[in-house]
Amino acid sequence: MELFLTSLLNGVTYGLLLFMLSSGLTLIFSMMGMLNFAHASFYMLGAYFGYVVSTKVGFYPALVIAPLAVGVIGALIERFALRTARARGHVAELLFTFGLAFLIEEVVHLIWGKTPVPYKVPASLDGPLFTLYSATFPIYKGFMMLVSVGMLVALYALLTRTRLGLVIRAALTKPDMVEALGHDVPRIFMLVFGGGVALAGLAGVIGGNAFVTEPGMAAAVGSIVFVVVVVGGLGSLTGAFIASLAIGILQTFAVAIDYKIPGFARLTVSQLAPVLPYLLMVLILIARPRGLMGTRET
Amino acid sequence: MKTRLLTAALLAAGSLASPFAAAQVRVAYIDPLSGFMGATGERGLKELEFAAELINAKGGVLGQKIEILPMDNKLSAQESLILLKSAIDKGARYIAQGNGSSVAAALIDAVNKHNERNPGKEVVFLNYAAVDPEFTNDKCSFWHFRFDANSDMKLEALTTYMKGQSKIKKVYLFNQDYSFGHQVAKSARAMLNAKRPDVQIVGDELHPLARVKDFAPYIAKIIASGADSVVTGNWGSDLALLVKAAKDAGLKADFYTFYAGVIGTPPALGDAGVERVKVVSIWNANAASPAAQAMFDAYKKKHNALDDPYSQSARYSIEMLAKAMTAAKSTEPVKVARALENLKHEGPWGEVTMRDSDHQLIQPIFVGTFVKADPPGKYKYTADGVTGFAFREEAKFPAAATAPATTCKMRRP
């Protein structure tokens, strides 16, 4: 029972972090119809910016400043580079973001070196929140969960309850009509791209000190965010949320199971845990290519 | 005018080329210099070059300069074999490597084959950090010399230290799922069973290498097992994240590690590791001789005040190579390899010996604990990359006490 509850809690925590990582990607995909391969790189940039700002000004200002800075960089990239690539079709776009990921990693190497930076959780959020049986639950994890849920609510409200959200959603399916009504569609796309990567930046500020801020961190989460987006359904925010939680809980419970798989000398369910999300993705693609909540095939 | 410019240019080019015109002892450094393990590889290179510069400043060896050729193998065995060929083509008769026993195994095989087929053009492999015990046991080779202590030697020291810790009752083995992790799990279990039969091994877990972001689920398992100590061969972010997750969940266990002191780990451990993380290694800056400390300081001055030259094994390899050449009065690998056998050398913590039976360097080993470095100044040397933390010495095993048994049957040319 103890292990069950702890695992459930850990699974939900991990799932919410995954959602934070992938919500921006889903947003960009649903609005612009493009997969951003450099998404995890912006998460890394957010972590490094968060580190720099928090050492100079403090952690709480960093929560606002760092994602904004990442968002501005993203918007500039969209305006002056991605837009040109977009005109040449999806392949050019994909290749561009693919190259961008490598570029960002090299820039991080040049500025901050190849080793981890000492980015710490602020003292006010460091410590146990409550105790479950014999394990403590840290305040910071609670804070992460709060931000993640807040992100979901805010995004949902923005897209469904505001005029801007209305325009964004309209621009997605009927860009020509929106343009004819006098809205600047390219600028809307720039805002969406900037906003999407800013969300990744925010996840970086929060995740960078919870884990390790180092140049390999983008590569480490790069593939899992795609799994979330594909399983949840391309372009569905709710789907991404459900998929994040499902994957988080699935992986955490798998780790806790020491059941030996028959027919193998020393293979346990626990060792299979890291593969499960990818297995799930393959199964989903076979059974339901749209994903859990997706509305389109592509 | 033009001709004069040309002559000047040629002269300038000639003067630039002149240091290379003299005979050189070339050592090819085949290690990762980019990517995931790039920082670790670069640190090894710096130390190797530093050692070579010191020797060159004193006039080199037998009138020749030692030149290090850096080659980036991206931590790939395949890549390393291609680089080995190119190193031999460039006239390198000595290669140095350390990161990854998988790479080292491939290099040992390739060097053996090359030497068999090209008598008179032999190559010698100086291994400064790949710690798989096999290389100095069943897979031992006359052409391979290991300057680091192998993982079994380190585990012997660690388990001997643990034997004296009466509070240890339940041990959890937690390792990365690849050859080195398997080796640690297997040996630790055997040694603990022999030295402390009363200790229970309550868990033996392997996790994917460099893939896990959140170790909380694993920590939940360790807590459920009731372990008071965790033995882990983890390195890099796999170690830092593990200790962080343990602190978050309030796990009150000690961590017995190999690599808590190396590049990037102390900053990542931070407060989470204090008094909880132990390390077994050949490195203990604060216990080094004054002469050695002067050398550390020179190294730090040249590179970075917070950089530790903890790959002393890299320095041994170059210094002992020069010593062997002087003794053999030759730079020919076969003669030098013979002179390296049983060669004694003064290290920062006393004498080290290259054992002839298996080519394993016998040297002192330390066990230390990660602690806060206060009051400031209490520890002359803090841990790598941080000013606020250091390692407190818990135990020292003199060279003689660390010599392992070996199954090596050396075939000599």
Coordinates of C-alpha atoms in Angstrom, one line a residue, chain A residues 2-3 6-7 10 13-14 17 21 43 105 109 114-120 126 134-138 141 207-212 214 216-217 220-221 251-252 255-258 266 268 270-271 273-274, chain B residues 33-36 38-40 42-43 172 177 182 205-208 210-218 220-221 223-224 237 240-241 244 247-252 263-265 267-268 270-271 385-386 389:
Chain A
E2 CA 2.8 2.4 0.9
L3 CA 4.7 1.7 -2.3
T6 CA 4.1 6.7 -3.2
S7 CA 4.3 5.5 -6.8
N10 CA 5.5 10.1 -8.1
T13 CA 4.3 14.5 -10.4
Y14 CA 6.3 13.1 -13.3
L17 CA 6.2 17.7 -15.5
L21 CA 7.4 20.1 -21.3
Y43 CA 13.5 24.0 -22.4
E105 CA 23.3 23.0 -27.9
H109 CA 28.5 24.8 -24.8
K114 CA 30.0 21.3 -21.1
T115 CA 29.5 20.6 -17.4
P116 CA 26.5 21.2 -15.2
V117 CA 25.9 24.6 -13.7
P118 CA 25.1 24.9 -9.9
Y119 CA 21.4 25.9 -10.4
K120 CA 19.7 25.3 -7.0
D126 CA 13.4 23.6 -0.3
S134 CA 8.2 7.0 5.7
A135 CA 8.9 9.1 2.6
T136 CA 8.7 12.9 2.5
F137 CA 7.2 14.8 -0.4
P138 CA 9.2 17.9 -1.2
K141 CA 7.5 19.1 -6.3
G207 CA 12.9 21.7 -14.1
G208 CA 16.5 22.8 -14.4
N209 CA 17.0 23.1 -10.7
A210 CA 14.8 20.1 -9.8
F211 CA 17.1 18.0 -12.0
V212 CA 20.5 18.9 -13.5
E214 CA 23.6 20.6 -18.3
G216 CA 22.7 17.2 -22.5
M217 CA 19.4 17.9 -20.9
A220 CA 17.4 13.7 -22.6
V221 CA 13.8 14.9 -22.9
Q251 CA 6.4 4.3 -16.0
T252 CA 6.5 4.9 -12.3
V255 CA 9.7 0.7 -12.0
A256 CA 8.1 -0.6 -8.8
I257 CA 7.3 -4.0 -10.2
D258 CA 10.1 -6.5 -9.8
R266 CA 17.2 -11.5 -15.7
T268 CA 12.2 -7.6 -15.0
S270 CA 11.2 -2.6 -13.8
Q271 CA 13.9 -2.7 -16.5
A273 CA 9.9 0.8 -17.7
P274 CA 11.9 3.3 -19.9
Chain B
L33 CA 36.0 15.5 -26.9
S34 CA 32.4 16.3 -27.7
G35 CA 28.9 15.2 -26.8
F36 CA 27.6 13.7 -23.6
G38 CA 33.0 15.6 -23.9
A39 CA 33.8 17.4 -20.7
T40 CA 35.3 14.4 -19.0
E42 CA 38.7 17.2 -22.3
R43 CA 39.7 17.1 -18.6
Y172 CA 20.9 -1.9 -1.9
D177 CA 22.5 -1.2 -17.0
H182 CA 26.9 -5.3 -14.0
E205 CA 18.6 -2.9 -9.5
L206 CA 19.8 -1.9 -12.9
H207 CA 18.5 1.2 -14.6
P208 CA 19.0 2.5 -18.2
A210 CA 21.7 8.3 -18.8
R211 CA 17.9 8.0 -19.5
V212 CA 16.2 8.5 -16.2
K213 CA 15.1 12.0 -15.4
D214 CA 13.3 11.4 -12.1
F215 CA 14.7 8.8 -9.8
A216 CA 11.8 9.1 -7.3
P217 CA 10.2 5.8 -8.3
Y218 CA 13.5 4.0 -7.7
A220 CA 10.5 4.7 -3.4
K221 CA 11.6 1.1 -3.9
I223 CA 12.8 3.2 1.0
A224 CA 10.4 0.2 0.8
S237 CA 23.9 13.0 -14.0
A240 CA 23.6 13.6 -9.1
L241 CA 19.9 13.0 -9.9
K244 CA 18.9 14.6 -5.3
K247 CA 17.2 13.9 -0.5
D248 CA 13.8 15.0 -1.7
A249 CA 12.1 11.8 -0.5
G250 CA 14.0 11.9 2.8
L251 CA 15.8 8.7 2.3
K252 CA 18.2 8.4 5.2
I263 CA 33.8 16.7 -13.1
G264 CA 30.3 18.2 -12.8
T265 CA 29.1 15.9 -10.0
P267 CA 28.1 21.1 -8.1
A268 CA 25.1 18.9 -8.9
G270 CA 25.4 20.3 -3.5
D271 CA 23.7 20.1 -0.1
G385 CA 34.0 22.8 -9.5
V386 CA 32.7 24.0 -6.1
F389 CA 32.2 21.4 -0.4

